[in-house]
Amino acid sequence: MESPAKEEGGGELAMEIESSVTVEDWRRALARVVPSVVVLRTTAPRAFDTEAAGASYATGFVVDKSRGIILTNRHVVKPGPVVAEAMFVNREEIPVYPLYRDPVHDFAASVGLEIRVVGNDSGEKVSILAGTLARLDREAPYYKKDGYNDFNTFYMQAASGTKGGSSGSPVVDCQGRAVALNAGSKSSSASAFFLPLERVVRALNLIRDGWEAFGSKPESVYIPRGTLQVTFQHKGFEETRRLGLRNETEQMVRLVSPLGETGMLVVDSVVPEGPAHKHLEPGDVLVRMNDEVVTQFLTMETLLDDSVGMGIDLQIERGGTPLAVKLEVEDLHSITPNHFLEVSGAVIHPLSYQQARNFRFKCGLVYVAEAGYMLSRASLPRHAIIKKFAGKDIANLGDLIAVISKLSRGERVPVEYVKYTERYRNKPVLVTIDVHEWYAPPQLYTRNDATGLWTAKSALPLESPFIASAHHAGHIEANSNSVASLAESSPIDLKCQHESENLADGCIKMQTDDEIVVDGSHSSEDSLAGKKRRRVDEEISVEGTISSCGDLDQIKGDFLRHPPSVDVDGSDLNRTISSNASLAEQVIEPALVMFEVHVPPVCMLDGVHSPHFFGTGVVIHHSDCLGLVAVDRNTVAVSISDIMLSFAAYPIEIPGEVVFLHPVHNFALVAYDPSALGAGTSVVRAAKLLPEPALRRGDSVYLVGLSRSLQATSRKSIVTNPCTAVNIGSADCPRYRAINMEVIELDTGTF
């Protein structure tokens, strides 16, 4: 920072220059600048680090014509994979790729300097916005908690009113010189924030030097960047005194610093297990680095960048007590990830310094940048940190890859994760390894700075069960196709071709015995399901087996001859069933099935409007080797989906497979493997179907369904029209709707 006298003198000089500047001067300056400004269109195909996948547009400007180097913001280029093109004013378009990204900063002048921001503001090809620099020492703008934020630098501020698309625009003076880089703005005002160019010029000079040393473009560009993994803030002397800064230290700093220095650097946060962890604390006042008084970010960063891999001596004051600390300067690039694992649509990579600073976790932990399909099915969110996978501790990405390589498709494994919003609580979920090959096998992507591309290779060895089970999954699909053709040929006379064949051969039995306990207690729904299972097991042991088919008359007769026990074992469940359950519920309950349907994002076809559906189906066929469930197409919208079935008669969760999806009418048939039910095979019953029910207007019927806790619920309704045509209007977007159907109309709706 310059002294007030210098600032005042600089300001007077600037005012004199501005007063002599004419419109013609600005016209000539802008005529030189505008041809160098480009519109950048970027597409990020994968989420990575602080950025989500998506497309955007912004601005850049040419800083080296002979080498074809364009300068823009870091958040424009993004830290992950990106496809970009630049369009010049003359409408010429060329592909571009990232040459260098600063790991931290979002890549001089005087207060009162009139400037112009030239760029793609609000999506316009070229916009020129005027402004006047009001501040040179503004704190770096804070964008969001879990995204990119700049730090350890000052920003400039001006009321130029820039908006979306102007990021990366050059901020020029009346002579056409770039004095800053437009970075962001405040939506609630006209304030815009500009990044100073000192560190940008250093990086550009190093790139040029490397280029000249090789005689051509070098294969890689290395810009030394050092860090202590500490965030500093510039605080005024009044505040540093409140933090305990001694008077003699303040006087010394004022004496050796440029005239007019107004404050010092204070520790704001320290990343856990970084070089400064347990050595520096928030509130520490930085006095010297390597015996040099440091009060400005630029001086501090220069010393750190020149000391990568070496020790650096710090003198600080903590609550008025002088302390000397020697720390190792870490390479900032080493804690900035340049690779990621993609598995079932999920993007997973080491936790970057940016996010470690945001979340207060140590760098290198296994971070979920995008949950994808497999993890989102288990409700594992974005920004999660994976702590355990399949019971194994996960410390880094290599540990995760090693665990996944030992798993097979279809396995259900426990996973523990933590979020920065609840950092002291590990949350458990149950993850199902994809049975179907909706996605490619796990891939490891690595950034190649020489080409700007990300190269992919298989993350797992060929002998991995995960890879080998994919071929077995193909065998499962063949079996499923044979069952589908069998179902199409004669749904009523379904027979087993071979006793050893199963519909879902190779599918893992997914029982609710392996319940996940959160905070040491089960949910009430889990408890109720457990009671129901124990009750069914007891009935099976006492009465032998229950018939797999029956009708209302038979059940009604059994009900009258053997009324249900009021309290056989003293459980609340038996009392609830005997006192509240209607006869209709008891008749149909053994045939009711709860569907949970997940549609992979890559399979969102035919107007499917959601990736997740719940609904109730009815068992229409149940034998020793094949089970079929009928369900509506609002629940099973497409056949390419993962279906889990939970049975009301016996609480268990097993996979299902779509064998028939009617193209016009509102029903689908889903098959399951009865042997996966275990002891529940004998208590699940197929419902008796009446193709032509003798219903008349005014008849009473019951609507029976399942709650999420697998409890049958019913509602009495009246038939208002036993035969009417359905008429469903078209949706805004093309999607399935039932047509050419006769339905039964009730006083509670049409079915």
XYZ file of C-alpha atoms in Angstrom, residues 178-491:
314
model
C -5.400 -3.612 -18.327
C -5.211 -2.658 -14.644
C -7.357 -5.458 -13.199
C -9.490 -8.501 -13.994
C -13.231 -8.364 -13.424
C -14.197 -11.179 -11.055
C -17.624 -10.652 -9.472
C -20.280 -8.236 -8.346
C -22.877 -7.691 -5.673
C -26.416 -8.388 -6.871
C -27.961 -5.983 -4.373
C -25.929 -3.007 -5.618
C -23.853 -1.791 -8.559
C -20.551 -2.732 -6.897
C -18.112 -4.795 -8.957
C -14.948 -6.489 -7.732
C -11.685 -6.635 -9.655
C -8.651 -8.825 -9.067
C -5.261 -7.013 -9.112
C -2.824 -8.309 -11.706
C 0.459 -8.606 -9.770
C 0.330 -12.412 -9.361
C -1.202 -12.783 -12.810
C 1.781 -11.006 -14.383
C 4.169 -13.278 -12.439
C 2.430 -16.420 -13.732
C 2.380 -15.086 -17.302
C 6.101 -14.262 -17.194
C 6.950 -17.751 -15.899
C 4.903 -19.316 -18.697
C 6.724 -17.177 -21.272
C 10.112 -18.068 -19.785
C 9.300 -21.753 -19.955
C 8.098 -21.344 -23.525
C 11.338 -19.633 -24.563
C 13.486 -22.208 -22.741
C 11.875 -25.075 -24.686
C 11.738 -23.134 -27.917
C 8.071 -24.069 -28.203
C 5.106 -24.762 -25.977
C 6.330 -26.799 -22.965
C 4.662 -30.090 -22.134
C 3.749 -28.822 -18.682
C 3.687 -25.495 -16.921
C 4.790 -25.227 -13.314
C 4.149 -22.030 -11.402
C 5.620 -22.265 -7.869
C 2.865 -21.636 -5.321
C 3.444 -22.051 -1.615
C 0.990 -22.251 1.267
C 0.772 -22.750 5.018
C -2.924 -23.682 4.723
C -3.797 -20.563 6.694
C -6.328 -17.854 5.854
C -5.331 -14.344 6.896
C -7.380 -11.170 7.133
C -6.128 -7.608 7.110
C -7.213 -5.897 10.344
C -6.743 -2.285 11.397
C -4.419 -1.384 14.246
C -7.380 -0.641 16.488
C -8.542 -4.250 16.193
C -5.055 -5.727 16.505
C -4.664 -3.852 19.792
C -7.853 -5.529 21.011
C -6.272 -8.842 20.087
C -3.342 -8.042 22.377
C -0.794 -6.459 20.029
C 1.791 -4.665 22.126
C 2.342 -0.937 21.670
C 6.058 -1.320 20.946
C 5.276 -3.861 18.207
C 2.739 -1.526 16.623
C 5.197 1.365 16.701
C 7.895 -0.773 15.117
C 5.552 -1.900 12.349
C 4.418 1.640 11.632
C 8.036 2.789 11.512
C 9.331 0.219 9.012
C 6.169 -0.016 6.865
C 5.282 2.400 4.083
C 3.865 5.613 5.448
C 0.144 5.304 6.025
C 0.006 1.573 6.765
C -3.344 1.012 8.495
C -3.176 -2.550 9.800
C -1.622 -5.996 9.964
C -2.388 -9.559 8.913
C -4.307 -11.687 11.432
C -4.916 -15.449 11.304
C -8.572 -16.131 10.500
C -8.570 -19.939 10.109
C -6.182 -22.887 9.959
C -6.861 -26.074 7.985
C -6.649 -29.174 10.211
C -3.453 -31.212 9.906
C -1.882 -28.618 7.624
C 1.623 -27.168 8.129
C 0.327 -24.564 10.603
C -2.033 -26.857 12.512
C -1.393 -26.649 16.288
C 1.167 -23.893 15.629
C -1.045 -20.973 14.587
C -4.462 -20.081 15.988
C -7.210 -17.678 14.925
C -6.393 -14.258 16.353
C -2.620 -14.586 16.008
C -1.106 -11.359 14.633
C 1.603 -11.872 12.003
C 4.634 -9.643 12.580
C 7.515 -11.051 10.506
C 8.290 -13.721 7.924
C 11.970 -14.609 7.593
C 12.800 -11.462 9.598
C 10.851 -9.256 7.177
C 7.909 -7.251 8.515
C 4.825 -8.389 6.583
C 1.603 -6.377 6.582
C 0.400 -6.977 3.006
C -0.885 -10.071 1.217
C 1.379 -9.528 -1.783
C 4.552 -9.546 0.336
C 3.415 -12.658 2.196
C 2.570 -14.588 -0.969
C 5.867 -13.628 -2.591
C 7.793 -15.070 0.368
C 5.691 -18.258 0.389
C 5.982 -18.818 -3.368
C 9.757 -18.457 -3.138
C 9.998 -20.950 -0.250
C 8.104 -24.012 -1.533
C 9.433 -27.138 0.172
C 11.547 -25.117 2.590
C 11.116 -23.863 6.108
C 10.001 -20.351 6.909
C 10.348 -18.464 10.193
C 7.300 -16.636 11.524
C 7.126 -14.175 14.363
C 3.631 -13.679 15.745
C 1.926 -12.227 18.785
C -0.787 -14.174 20.587
C -2.645 -12.226 23.244
C 0.340 -9.913 23.738
C 2.879 -12.759 23.934
C 5.566 -12.867 21.225
C 6.052 -16.313 19.678
C 8.472 -17.681 17.096
C 7.307 -20.500 14.818
C 9.128 -22.379 12.056
C 6.846 -23.987 9.474
C 7.299 -26.022 6.309
C 5.928 -24.324 3.191
C 3.750 -26.783 1.271
C 3.353 -26.937 -2.490
C -0.126 -25.605 -3.185
C -0.414 -27.710 -6.338
C 0.086 -30.913 -4.318
C -3.172 -30.334 -2.421
C -5.120 -29.299 -5.515
C -6.631 -32.481 -7.048
C -5.912 -33.264 -10.684
C -7.696 -36.627 -10.850
C -11.043 -38.158 -9.918
C -12.825 -41.491 -9.738
C -16.072 -41.930 -11.638
C -18.264 -44.816 -10.482
C -21.938 -45.153 -11.410
C -22.140 -41.455 -12.273
C -20.509 -40.355 -9.016
C -17.458 -38.087 -9.109
C -15.126 -38.703 -6.157
C -11.706 -37.147 -5.590
C -9.366 -35.972 -2.811
C -10.673 -33.001 -0.842
C -9.085 -29.868 -2.258
C -7.544 -27.017 -0.294
C -10.470 -24.840 -1.341
C -13.079 -27.146 0.165
C -10.893 -28.138 3.121
C -10.752 -24.456 4.016
C -14.522 -24.105 3.564
C -15.418 -27.226 5.538
C -12.619 -27.207 8.146
C -11.513 -30.725 7.201
C -8.003 -31.835 6.348
C -6.951 -31.993 2.706
C -6.978 -35.289 0.840
C -10.076 -36.878 2.381
C -12.419 -38.732 0.018
C -14.848 -36.080 -1.219
C -18.058 -36.631 -3.196
C -18.258 -33.873 -5.793
C -21.302 -35.498 -7.430
C -23.336 -38.314 -5.867
C -24.315 -39.943 -9.147
C -26.793 -42.800 -9.268
C -25.475 -45.469 -6.916
C -24.774 -43.111 -4.011
C -27.884 -40.982 -4.493
C -30.018 -44.150 -4.259
C -28.691 -44.476 -0.724
C -29.348 -40.768 -0.043
C -25.631 -40.022 0.205
C -25.434 -36.328 -0.726
C -23.044 -34.156 -2.649
C -20.229 -32.588 -0.566
C -20.113 -35.678 1.673
C -16.833 -37.043 3.039
C -16.704 -40.866 2.935
C -15.277 -42.263 6.177
C -16.063 -45.983 5.819
C -17.036 -48.179 2.886
C -18.063 -51.818 3.328
C -16.803 -51.693 6.902
C -13.305 -50.503 5.914
C -11.812 -47.188 6.993
C -11.297 -44.840 4.054
C -8.434 -42.363 4.421
C -7.777 -41.582 0.757
C -9.012 -42.312 -2.739
C -6.712 -45.329 -3.045
C -8.401 -46.952 -0.062
C -11.812 -46.520 -1.667
C -10.678 -48.000 -4.978
C -9.168 -50.979 -3.164
C -12.450 -51.677 -1.339
C -14.626 -51.310 -4.461
C -12.345 -53.677 -6.378
C -13.280 -56.478 -3.940
C -17.049 -56.005 -4.272
C -19.439 -57.653 -6.701
C -22.409 -56.148 -8.459
C -25.583 -56.389 -6.414
C -23.876 -56.386 -3.026
C -25.304 -54.152 -0.327
C -22.624 -52.623 1.853
C -22.720 -50.121 4.728
C -21.181 -46.716 4.140
C -20.455 -44.003 6.686
C -20.073 -40.379 5.691
C -19.924 -36.973 7.302
C -21.066 -33.546 6.099
C -19.614 -30.196 7.029
C -23.020 -29.126 8.354
C -22.893 -31.977 10.897
C -19.183 -32.521 11.125
C -19.166 -34.498 14.376
C -21.773 -37.059 13.356
C -21.028 -40.002 11.077
C -24.146 -40.950 9.144
C -24.648 -44.565 7.989
C -26.381 -45.585 4.760
C -26.723 -48.839 2.833
C -25.317 -48.662 -0.696
C -26.295 -51.182 -3.365
C -23.565 -51.825 -5.903
C -25.188 -51.521 -9.326
C -26.517 -54.824 -10.595
C -27.141 -53.585 -14.118
C -24.510 -51.978 -16.275
C -26.230 -48.623 -16.496
C -22.791 -47.025 -16.261
C -19.306 -48.017 -17.358
C -17.019 -49.753 -14.852
C -15.192 -47.376 -12.488
C -12.840 -45.062 -14.357
C -9.945 -42.966 -13.050
C -9.529 -39.644 -14.883
C -6.270 -37.651 -14.730
C -5.676 -34.146 -16.056
C -3.071 -33.704 -18.778
C -1.950 -30.072 -18.714
C -0.024 -30.488 -21.960
C -3.152 -31.226 -23.982
C -5.832 -29.794 -21.716
C -7.586 -33.162 -21.768
C -8.455 -35.640 -19.016
C -7.251 -39.157 -19.796
C -9.267 -42.119 -18.520
C -8.177 -45.584 -17.481
C -9.878 -48.436 -15.667
C -9.683 -47.945 -11.912
C -10.046 -51.673 -11.184
C -8.001 -54.692 -12.302
C -9.618 -57.099 -14.747
C -9.703 -59.850 -12.115
C -11.779 -57.664 -9.788
C -15.143 -59.251 -8.798
C -16.774 -55.958 -9.816
C -15.585 -56.413 -13.414
C -16.113 -60.164 -13.465
C -19.657 -59.865 -12.108
C -20.551 -57.641 -15.058
C -20.304 -60.701 -17.334
C -22.441 -62.611 -14.834
C -24.962 -59.766 -14.952
C -25.198 -60.326 -18.690
C -26.169 -63.927 -17.939
C -28.841 -62.628 -15.568
C -30.272 -60.418 -18.312
C -30.487 -63.445 -20.621
C -32.405 -65.351 -17.983
C -34.681 -62.367 -17.483
C -35.402 -62.247 -21.197
C -36.374 -65.918 -21.180
C -38.738 -65.278 -18.285
C -40.188 -62.289 -20.121
C -40.882 -64.356 -23.211
C -42.384 -67.047 -21.002
C -44.664 -64.501 -19.378
C -45.756 -63.131 -22.724
C -46.600 -66.582 -24.092
C -48.901 -67.671 -21.278
C -49.169 -65.585 -18.099
